[in-house]
Amino acid sequence: WGHFIGSWDKFFLYNVKLTKYELVFIEASYALTTTNIISGAVLERMKNSAFIIWCFLTILVNYSVASYWSWNEDSWLYDLNYFDCAGAICVHGTGGMASLVALYLLGPRVGSLKKDNKSLRPVDDADRPILVLFGALILWYGWFAFNITSPFLAPLEKFDHTYISTAGLNTLIAPSFATISGLIWLFYKDKDSIKFEEVVAVVLAGAVAITGCCYTVTWWGAAVIGFLASPIYFIAFWFVRERLHIDDPLGVIAMHLCCGYYSILAEGLFANGTVGKKGLFYGGFDHFGVQCLGLVSLFAFQLLSCLFLWFVVLRCCCTKQCGYRKENDVNVSYFDTFIGVQTRIDMINRDFQEILKCESTDAKTKLYHLHLFCLSYQSEEKKEDQPLIDYNGINGGGGGGPDEDDEQKGLLHHSESFHRHNLSQNSHVSTMVEEQTYYSN
């Protein structure tokens, strides 16, 4: 079994030389990245306890086996000169597959389905685009370190420092050309409604696409790979949401799973032979076949192992009393509800009176923001006559509880103009009215 699952002779760094510790550090950072991919997919749908167990099982089984097959000199794929430079499948494919299984079995977010309970609503625009851009730039910056360290893991007969510079250059070129093709795609799709988040997504899709072949292809190969990454991402994102009806608002499956596997095929097509074998476009039919074999083998193993881990191990760890799906009152913040990722109407009703009793202006501010969001959600469902929150005697910016006057009791009129009038009595809150109108609309 040594060619498939390894051995125990180096368990917990036993018999590992000090000169190999840098590989341990690189592998640990790759494993951590895998869990970050999963977290973006199951956000607000999975309990913390179940999420920790799921990530642990994914790293223990899927990532460990995939990285062993790809980078250990005793594995069967290593012997065939299979190449996955920086973890296109080991990291992105593993995280994407774990996300795919989890999202399919967890089901969609609350409020994300249309009235037919099957079709998904359009993904909301980012409320803070500058933060999305900032986060994407951090990821892209970190990708350089991610890729330029990959030559230390590969089956290289001779190490050359030019591999590092090649990996860095290709990591710059591929996302750039992915952005170009993505803008072209979005322009011809609908030039008047280009979303900022979609442009950022194709940048990261291009980075994923070059991960598996970052130092084995030329700069023009990286340009072509990146240019084709955007159509692959958009088609995969549409297919996952519109055909599979899987609620993946961040595009984790399309970006990491699909573009990660595409990167392995790109290695088999564009590898120039400077490192390892030549790709199909250079006459390397055998290398392309090996890449396809590795892709199919890893896909089958990861899919089956994820299903086994979910239905057998995770369900045993998370009993019926514990569960693994978030309920309406589990680990949900007011900010999570405010941005509309998952509506928590019951929680708002439950906590309403307690918030009114607070002297803190911030608590009331949150309440007003939540109510405006709930009104917009309610209007979208065309249930204006069914109130979401029972307001009993609110007289503006005071800090006390409900008014005892009978005339003040009951539901307040559901209109933005009413809230604008009440909020104007509190200067701290009124400064946020114009901004909140965007979400209410």
Short mmCIF file of C-alpha atoms in Angstrom, two decimals:
data_model
loop_
_atom_site.label_atom_id
_atom_site.label_comp_id
_atom_site.label_asym_id
_atom_site.label_seq_id
_atom_site.Cartn_x
_atom_site.Cartn_y
_atom_site.Cartn_z
CA TRP A 1 0.00 0.00 0.00
CA GLY A 2 3.01 2.30 0.11
CA HIS A 3 2.40 3.53 -3.43
CA PHE A 4 -1.13 4.65 -2.53
CA ILE A 5 -1.35 5.79 1.09
CA GLY A 6 2.26 5.97 2.26
CA SER A 7 3.63 4.57 5.51
CA TRP A 8 3.96 5.42 9.20
CA ASP A 9 7.74 5.68 9.35
CA LYS A 10 7.66 9.51 9.35
CA PHE A 11 4.52 10.01 11.39
CA PHE A 12 4.62 13.28 13.38
CA LEU A 13 8.00 14.17 11.80
CA TYR A 14 9.63 11.02 13.13
CA ASN A 15 12.85 10.33 11.17
CA VAL A 16 12.39 13.52 9.18
CA LYS A 17 15.65 15.37 8.61
CA LEU A 18 15.98 19.02 9.55
CA THR A 19 16.70 19.86 5.93
CA LYS A 20 13.18 18.71 5.06
CA TYR A 21 11.42 20.97 7.53
CA GLU A 22 10.87 23.64 4.91
CA LEU A 23 8.76 21.12 2.99
CA VAL A 24 6.70 20.52 6.12
CA PHE A 25 6.07 24.25 6.43
CA ILE A 26 5.03 24.53 2.77
CA GLU A 27 2.70 21.54 3.06
CA ALA A 28 1.14 22.97 6.22
CA SER A 29 0.45 26.29 4.51
CA TYR A 30 -1.12 24.45 1.57
CA ALA A 31 -3.34 22.47 3.93
CA LEU A 32 -4.43 25.66 5.66
CA THR A 33 -5.38 27.17 2.31
CA THR A 34 -7.59 24.16 1.63
CA THR A 35 -9.64 24.86 4.76
CA ASN A 36 -9.99 28.52 3.77
CA ILE A 37 -11.57 27.44 0.50
CA ILE A 38 -14.13 25.34 2.35
CA SER A 39 -14.99 28.14 4.77
CA GLY A 40 -15.94 30.47 1.93
CA ALA A 41 -18.38 27.92 0.56
CA VAL A 42 -20.23 26.80 3.69
CA LEU A 43 -20.32 30.25 5.30
CA GLU A 44 -23.39 30.61 7.57
CA ARG A 45 -24.73 27.17 6.73
CA MET A 46 -22.58 24.93 8.88
CA LYS A 47 -22.15 24.86 12.62
CA ASN A 48 -18.69 25.64 13.88
CA SER A 49 -18.27 22.20 15.42
CA ALA A 50 -19.26 20.41 12.22
CA PHE A 51 -17.10 22.74 10.13
CA ILE A 52 -14.01 22.00 12.21
CA ILE A 53 -14.61 18.26 11.94
CA TRP A 54 -15.23 18.49 8.19
CA CYS A 55 -12.02 20.43 7.60
CA PHE A 56 -10.05 18.01 9.77
CA LEU A 57 -11.37 15.00 7.86
CA THR A 58 -10.72 16.68 4.50
CA ILE A 59 -7.09 17.39 5.38
CA LEU A 60 -6.56 14.02 7.03
CA VAL A 61 -7.85 11.99 4.09
CA ASN A 62 -8.32 13.96 0.87
CA TYR A 63 -5.46 16.42 1.06
CA SER A 64 -3.00 13.93 2.52
CA VAL A 65 -3.61 11.31 -0.15
CA ALA A 66 -3.71 13.82 -3.02
CA SER A 67 -0.47 15.49 -1.95
CA TYR A 68 1.17 12.10 -1.41
CA TRP A 69 0.22 10.94 -4.90
CA SER A 70 1.45 14.18 -6.44
CA TRP A 71 4.67 14.96 -4.57
CA ASN A 72 6.01 11.90 -2.77
CA GLU A 73 8.70 9.98 -4.60
CA ASP A 74 7.21 6.64 -3.52
CA SER A 75 3.74 7.24 -4.98
CA TRP A 76 2.45 5.72 -8.18
CA LEU A 77 1.61 9.03 -9.89
CA TYR A 78 5.04 10.43 -9.02
CA ASP A 79 6.62 7.47 -10.78
CA LEU A 80 4.62 8.35 -13.92
CA ASN A 81 5.93 11.97 -13.87
CA TYR A 82 2.55 13.42 -13.02
CA PHE A 83 2.87 17.15 -12.35
CA ASP A 84 0.85 19.39 -10.07
CA CYS A 85 3.23 22.25 -9.47
CA ALA A 86 1.57 24.17 -6.65
CA GLY A 87 -1.49 22.12 -5.73
CA ALA A 88 -4.12 22.78 -8.40
CA ILE A 89 -5.85 19.55 -7.35
CA CYS A 90 -4.12 18.92 -4.02
CA VAL A 91 -5.28 22.27 -2.65
CA HIS A 92 -7.92 23.82 -4.90
CA GLY A 93 -9.42 20.57 -6.15
CA THR A 94 -9.56 19.18 -2.62
CA GLY A 95 -11.18 22.29 -1.18
CA GLY A 96 -13.54 22.55 -4.14
CA MET A 97 -14.67 18.93 -3.89
CA ALA A 98 -15.26 19.18 -0.15
CA SER A 99 -17.26 22.36 -0.82
CA LEU A 100 -19.28 20.73 -3.60
CA VAL A 101 -20.35 17.80 -1.43
CA ALA A 102 -21.07 20.00 1.58
CA LEU A 103 -23.12 22.56 -0.36
CA TYR A 104 -25.14 19.89 -2.14
CA LEU A 105 -25.99 18.08 1.10
CA LEU A 106 -26.49 21.17 3.26
CA GLY A 107 -28.88 22.76 0.80
CA PRO A 108 -29.32 26.43 -0.08
CA ARG A 109 -29.24 29.39 2.29
CA VAL A 110 -32.46 30.57 3.87
CA GLY A 111 -34.13 33.04 1.54
CA SER A 112 -31.95 32.22 -1.47
CA LEU A 113 -34.64 30.31 -3.39
CA LYS A 114 -37.36 31.78 -5.56
CA LYS A 115 -41.04 30.96 -5.07
CA ASP A 116 -40.73 27.69 -6.96
CA ASN A 117 -38.34 26.49 -4.20
CA LYS A 118 -35.92 25.32 -6.85
CA SER A 119 -34.43 28.23 -8.78
CA LEU A 120 -31.88 30.41 -7.02
CA ARG A 121 -32.14 34.14 -6.65
CA PRO A 122 -29.42 36.26 -8.24
CA VAL A 123 -26.35 36.77 -6.09
CA ASP A 124 -26.42 40.07 -4.21
CA ASP A 125 -23.88 42.72 -5.11
CA ALA A 126 -21.07 43.36 -2.66
CA ASP A 127 -21.97 46.09 -0.18
CA ARG A 128 -18.32 47.13 0.18
CA PRO A 129 -16.58 46.66 -3.20
CA ILE A 130 -13.37 48.25 -1.96
CA LEU A 131 -13.02 45.50 0.65
CA VAL A 132 -13.56 42.88 -2.04
CA LEU A 133 -10.80 44.46 -4.11
CA PHE A 134 -8.50 44.70 -1.12
CA GLY A 135 -9.07 41.04 -0.25
CA ALA A 136 -8.45 39.95 -3.84
CA LEU A 137 -5.18 41.88 -3.98
CA ILE A 138 -4.05 40.22 -0.75
CA LEU A 139 -4.87 36.82 -2.23
CA TRP A 140 -3.05 37.57 -5.45
CA TYR A 141 -0.04 38.85 -3.54
CA GLY A 142 0.01 35.70 -1.45
CA TRP A 143 -0.28 33.60 -4.60
CA PHE A 144 3.24 34.61 -5.60
CA ALA A 145 4.63 33.07 -2.41
CA PHE A 146 2.33 30.11 -2.92
CA ASN A 147 3.60 29.36 -6.42
CA ILE A 148 7.29 30.26 -6.18
CA THR A 149 7.77 27.78 -3.33
CA SER A 150 6.26 24.94 -5.36
CA PRO A 151 9.51 23.84 -7.11
CA PHE A 152 10.70 22.49 -3.76
CA LEU A 153 7.89 19.90 -3.86
CA ALA A 154 8.11 18.76 -7.47
CA PRO A 155 9.82 15.64 -8.89
CA LEU A 156 12.85 17.55 -10.18
CA GLU A 157 16.14 15.85 -11.00
CA LYS A 158 17.96 19.18 -10.75
CA PHE A 159 16.79 22.35 -9.05
CA ASP A 160 17.24 25.61 -10.92
CA HIS A 161 16.46 29.02 -9.46
CA THR A 162 14.96 30.08 -12.80
CA TYR A 163 11.99 27.92 -11.86
CA ILE A 164 11.17 30.44 -9.12
CA SER A 165 11.34 33.44 -11.45
CA THR A 166 9.25 31.61 -14.06
CA ALA A 167 6.60 30.78 -11.46
CA GLY A 168 6.48 34.41 -10.34
CA LEU A 169 6.17 35.79 -13.86
CA ASN A 170 3.47 33.32 -14.88
CA THR A 171 1.53 34.09 -11.69
CA LEU A 172 1.45 37.70 -12.81
CA ILE A 173 0.59 37.02 -16.46
CA ALA A 174 -2.21 34.44 -16.14
CA PRO A 175 -4.55 36.45 -13.85
CA SER A 176 -3.93 39.54 -15.96
CA PHE A 177 -5.05 37.83 -19.16
CA ALA A 178 -7.94 36.23 -17.28
CA THR A 179 -9.06 39.75 -16.39
CA ILE A 180 -8.90 40.80 -20.04
CA SER A 181 -10.97 37.88 -21.27
CA GLY A 182 -13.35 38.29 -18.34
CA LEU A 183 -14.00 41.94 -19.21
CA ILE A 184 -14.60 41.00 -22.84
CA TRP A 185 -17.06 38.30 -21.75
CA LEU A 186 -18.92 40.64 -19.39
CA PHE A 187 -18.98 43.47 -21.94
CA TYR A 188 -20.64 41.36 -24.60
CA LYS A 189 -22.94 39.75 -22.05
CA ASP A 190 -24.30 43.06 -20.78
CA LYS A 191 -22.01 46.07 -20.82
CA ASP A 192 -24.41 48.09 -18.66
CA SER A 193 -24.41 45.67 -15.71
CA ILE A 194 -20.82 44.57 -15.24
CA LYS A 195 -20.42 43.55 -11.63
CA PHE A 196 -17.28 44.42 -9.77
CA GLU A 197 -17.22 41.06 -7.97
CA GLU A 198 -17.22 39.16 -11.26
CA VAL A 199 -14.11 40.98 -12.41
CA VAL A 200 -12.38 40.14 -9.14
CA ALA A 201 -13.50 36.51 -9.45
CA VAL A 202 -11.88 36.04 -12.86
CA VAL A 203 -8.59 37.39 -11.51
CA LEU A 204 -8.58 34.62 -8.91
CA ALA A 205 -9.77 32.08 -11.49
CA GLY A 206 -6.71 32.91 -13.58
CA ALA A 207 -4.49 32.47 -10.55
CA VAL A 208 -5.98 29.04 -9.88
CA ALA A 209 -5.59 28.06 -13.53
CA ILE A 210 -1.83 28.68 -13.52
CA THR A 211 -1.24 27.00 -10.15
CA GLY A 212 -0.77 23.49 -11.52
CA CYS A 213 1.72 24.54 -14.21
CA CYS A 214 3.26 27.75 -12.88
CA TYR A 215 6.90 26.97 -13.76
CA THR A 216 6.51 24.37 -16.51
CA VAL A 217 5.00 26.62 -19.20
CA THR A 218 6.27 29.65 -21.08
CA TRP A 219 4.92 33.15 -20.57
CA TRP A 220 2.73 32.91 -23.67
CA GLY A 221 1.42 29.56 -22.44
CA ALA A 222 0.50 31.26 -19.16
CA ALA A 223 -1.25 34.00 -21.14
CA VAL A 224 -3.37 31.49 -23.07
CA ILE A 225 -4.15 29.51 -19.92
CA GLY A 226 -5.26 32.64 -18.12
CA PHE A 227 -7.27 33.90 -21.08
CA LEU A 228 -9.26 30.65 -21.19
CA ALA A 229 -9.80 30.58 -17.43
CA SER A 230 -12.53 33.24 -17.48
CA PRO A 231 -14.92 31.43 -19.87
CA ILE A 232 -14.40 28.24 -17.89
CA TYR A 233 -15.25 30.04 -14.67
CA PHE A 234 -18.38 31.75 -16.04
CA ILE A 235 -19.71 28.59 -17.67
CA ALA A 236 -19.06 26.52 -14.54
CA PHE A 237 -20.64 29.16 -12.29
CA TRP A 238 -23.77 29.25 -14.46
CA PHE A 239 -23.99 25.46 -14.63
CA VAL A 240 -23.63 25.00 -10.86
CA ARG A 241 -26.36 27.52 -10.05
CA GLU A 242 -28.80 27.14 -12.95
CA ARG A 243 -28.54 23.43 -13.70
CA LEU A 244 -27.36 21.79 -10.49
CA HIS A 245 -29.21 24.37 -8.33
CA ILE A 246 -26.35 24.46 -5.84
CA ASP A 247 -26.24 27.68 -3.86
CA ASP A 248 -22.60 28.75 -4.20
CA PRO A 249 -22.70 32.58 -4.16
CA LEU A 250 -18.92 32.99 -3.98
CA GLY A 251 -18.28 30.67 -6.92
CA VAL A 252 -16.00 28.36 -4.93
CA ILE A 253 -16.85 25.31 -7.03
CA ALA A 254 -16.36 27.10 -10.35
CA MET A 255 -13.21 28.89 -9.27
CA HIS A 256 -11.33 26.25 -7.30
CA LEU A 257 -12.69 22.89 -8.40
CA CYS A 258 -13.21 23.52 -12.10
CA CYS A 259 -10.27 25.85 -12.69
CA GLY A 260 -8.06 23.62 -10.55
CA TYR A 261 -8.77 20.58 -12.71
CA TYR A 262 -8.40 22.71 -15.82
CA SER A 263 -4.91 23.64 -14.61
CA ILE A 264 -3.88 19.98 -14.59
CA LEU A 265 -5.05 19.60 -18.19
CA ALA A 266 -3.20 22.80 -19.10
CA GLU A 267 -0.01 21.26 -17.75
CA GLY A 268 -0.50 18.31 -20.07
CA LEU A 269 -1.09 20.65 -23.01
CA PHE A 270 1.37 23.55 -22.58
CA ALA A 271 4.36 22.07 -20.70
CA ASN A 272 7.43 22.96 -22.77
CA GLY A 273 9.72 20.22 -21.46
CA THR A 274 12.17 22.51 -19.68
CA VAL A 275 10.94 20.95 -16.45
CA GLY A 276 9.63 17.40 -16.64
CA LYS A 277 7.93 16.06 -19.75
CA LYS A 278 6.65 17.93 -22.80
CA GLY A 279 2.96 18.59 -23.19
CA LEU A 280 0.64 17.65 -26.03
CA PHE A 281 1.34 20.84 -28.01
CA TYR A 282 5.04 19.94 -27.96
CA GLY A 283 4.50 16.33 -28.98
CA GLY A 284 4.20 14.88 -25.49
CA PHE A 285 1.22 12.58 -25.89
CA ASP A 286 2.33 10.40 -22.97
CA HIS A 287 2.50 13.31 -20.54
CA PHE A 288 -0.98 14.48 -21.47
CA GLY A 289 -2.27 10.96 -20.87
CA VAL A 290 -0.62 10.85 -17.45
CA GLN A 291 -2.20 14.18 -16.51
CA CYS A 292 -5.62 12.91 -17.58
CA LEU A 293 -5.10 9.71 -15.59
CA GLY A 294 -4.15 11.67 -12.49
CA LEU A 295 -7.13 14.00 -12.92
CA VAL A 296 -9.66 11.16 -13.23
CA SER A 297 -8.08 9.17 -10.39
CA LEU A 298 -8.00 12.08 -7.97
CA PHE A 299 -11.52 13.19 -8.92
CA ALA A 300 -12.93 9.73 -8.27
CA PHE A 301 -11.03 9.29 -5.01
CA GLN A 302 -11.96 12.69 -3.62
CA LEU A 303 -15.62 12.44 -4.55
CA LEU A 304 -16.05 8.99 -3.04
CA SER A 305 -14.03 9.81 0.06
CA CYS A 306 -16.01 13.03 0.67
CA LEU A 307 -19.30 11.16 0.44
CA PHE A 308 -18.00 8.48 2.79
CA LEU A 309 -16.66 10.99 5.30
CA TRP A 310 -19.91 12.95 5.28
CA PHE A 311 -22.41 10.11 5.58
CA VAL A 312 -20.37 7.84 7.84
CA VAL A 313 -17.95 9.86 9.92
CA LEU A 314 -19.46 13.35 10.12
CA ARG A 315 -22.96 12.09 10.83
CA CYS A 316 -21.62 9.92 13.63
CA CYS A 317 -19.73 12.84 15.16
CA CYS A 318 -22.65 15.26 14.77
CA THR A 319 -25.64 13.51 16.29
CA LYS A 320 -29.25 14.48 15.76
CA GLN A 321 -29.06 16.69 18.85
CA CYS A 322 -25.94 18.44 17.59
CA GLY A 323 -26.50 18.44 13.84
CA TYR A 324 -24.32 20.08 11.24
CA ARG A 325 -26.71 22.59 9.69
CA LYS A 326 -27.18 26.01 11.28
CA GLU A 327 -30.66 26.74 12.58
CA ASN A 328 -32.26 30.16 12.87
CA ASP A 329 -30.77 30.84 16.29
CA VAL A 330 -27.28 29.39 15.93
CA ASN A 331 -24.13 31.48 15.57
CA VAL A 332 -25.63 34.26 13.49
CA SER A 333 -24.56 37.88 14.00
CA TYR A 334 -26.61 40.95 13.31
CA PHE A 335 -24.13 41.96 10.64
CA ASP A 336 -24.66 38.61 8.88
CA THR A 337 -28.39 39.26 8.82
CA PHE A 338 -28.00 42.89 7.78
CA ILE A 339 -26.02 42.18 4.63
CA GLY A 340 -28.69 39.74 3.50
CA VAL A 341 -26.54 36.63 3.23
CA GLN A 342 -29.06 34.72 5.27
CA THR A 343 -32.24 36.26 6.65
CA ARG A 344 -32.94 35.55 10.30
CA ILE A 345 -36.42 36.93 10.87
CA ASP A 346 -37.20 34.74 13.88
CA MET A 347 -34.08 35.84 15.68
CA ILE A 348 -34.93 39.52 15.16
CA ASN A 349 -38.42 39.05 16.56
CA ARG A 350 -37.05 37.18 19.55
CA ASP A 351 -34.49 39.82 20.46
CA PHE A 352 -36.48 42.92 19.57
CA GLN A 353 -37.76 43.87 23.00
CA GLU A 354 -34.38 43.20 24.61
CA ILE A 355 -32.69 45.59 22.20
CA LEU A 356 -35.25 48.32 22.92
CA LYS A 357 -34.39 48.19 26.61
CA CYS A 358 -30.73 48.94 25.91
CA GLU A 359 -29.48 52.45 26.52
CA SER A 360 -26.85 51.95 23.80
CA THR A 361 -27.48 53.92 20.62
CA ASP A 362 -25.51 51.35 18.65
CA ALA A 363 -27.98 48.63 19.59
CA LYS A 364 -30.88 50.73 18.32
CA THR A 365 -28.98 51.56 15.16
CA LYS A 366 -28.60 47.87 14.40
CA LEU A 367 -32.29 47.36 14.99
CA TYR A 368 -33.33 50.11 12.58
CA HIS A 369 -30.97 48.77 9.92
CA LEU A 370 -32.33 45.29 10.38
CA HIS A 371 -35.89 46.42 10.08
CA LEU A 372 -35.22 48.29 6.85
CA PHE A 373 -33.59 45.20 5.42
CA CYS A 374 -36.50 43.03 6.52
CA LEU A 375 -38.90 45.43 4.82
CA SER A 376 -37.01 45.09 1.55
CA TYR A 377 -37.00 41.30 1.92
CA GLN A 378 -40.69 41.33 2.76
CA SER A 379 -41.50 43.57 -0.22
CA GLU A 380 -39.61 41.23 -2.53
CA GLU A 381 -41.81 38.39 -1.33
CA LYS A 382 -44.90 40.60 -1.87
CA LYS A 383 -46.12 40.14 1.68
CA GLU A 384 -46.35 43.79 2.68
CA ASP A 385 -49.46 43.12 4.69
CA GLN A 386 -47.68 40.60 6.93
CA PRO A 387 -45.38 42.45 9.36
CA LEU A 388 -42.02 40.96 10.16
CA ILE A 389 -41.36 42.81 13.43
CA ASP A 390 -43.80 43.90 16.12
CA TYR A 391 -42.99 47.48 17.09
CA ASN A 392 -44.73 48.48 20.31
CA GLY A 393 -44.44 52.16 20.96
CA ILE A 394 -41.20 53.49 19.54
CA ASN A 395 -40.84 57.24 19.96
CA GLY A 396 -37.59 57.97 18.19
CA GLY A 397 -34.18 58.14 19.78
CA GLY A 398 -34.94 57.48 23.44
CA GLY A 399 -33.32 54.66 25.36
CA GLY A 400 -36.28 53.23 27.22
CA GLY A 401 -38.57 50.31 26.56
CA PRO A 402 -42.05 50.20 25.01
CA ASP A 403 -44.51 53.02 25.66
CA GLU A 404 -47.40 52.04 27.92
CA ASP A 405 -49.90 54.25 26.10
CA ASP A 406 -52.45 52.05 24.31
CA GLU A 407 -52.52 54.39 21.32
CA GLN A 408 -48.81 53.79 20.82
CA LYS A 409 -49.07 50.03 20.85
CA GLY A 410 -49.37 47.86 17.75
CA LEU A 411 -47.53 47.77 14.49
CA LEU A 412 -45.90 50.87 13.12
CA HIS A 413 -46.58 51.88 9.54
CA HIS A 414 -44.21 50.00 7.20
CA SER A 415 -42.73 52.73 5.06
CA GLU A 416 -39.30 54.19 4.59
CA SER A 417 -40.62 57.75 4.98
CA PHE A 418 -41.84 56.90 8.46
CA HIS A 419 -38.48 55.52 9.44
CA ARG A 420 -36.75 58.53 7.92
CA HIS A 421 -38.87 60.78 10.17
CA ASN A 422 -38.13 58.77 13.29
CA LEU A 423 -34.46 58.32 12.53
CA SER A 424 -34.04 62.04 11.95
CA GLN A 425 -34.67 62.54 15.67
CA ASN A 426 -31.41 60.77 16.37
CA SER A 427 -28.44 62.44 14.70
CA HIS A 428 -26.22 59.39 15.14
CA VAL A 429 -28.67 57.21 13.26
CA SER A 430 -29.76 59.74 10.65
CA THR A 431 -26.27 59.88 9.17
CA MET A 432 -26.78 56.30 7.97
CA VAL A 433 -30.21 56.76 6.39
CA GLU A 434 -28.99 57.63 2.89
CA GLU A 435 -26.62 54.68 2.87
CA GLN A 436 -29.31 52.31 4.14
CA THR A 437 -31.69 53.43 1.35
CA TYR A 438 -29.47 51.48 -1.05
CA TYR A 439 -30.14 48.23 0.78
CA SER A 440 -33.81 48.98 1.26
CA ASN A 441 -34.22 49.45 -2.49
#
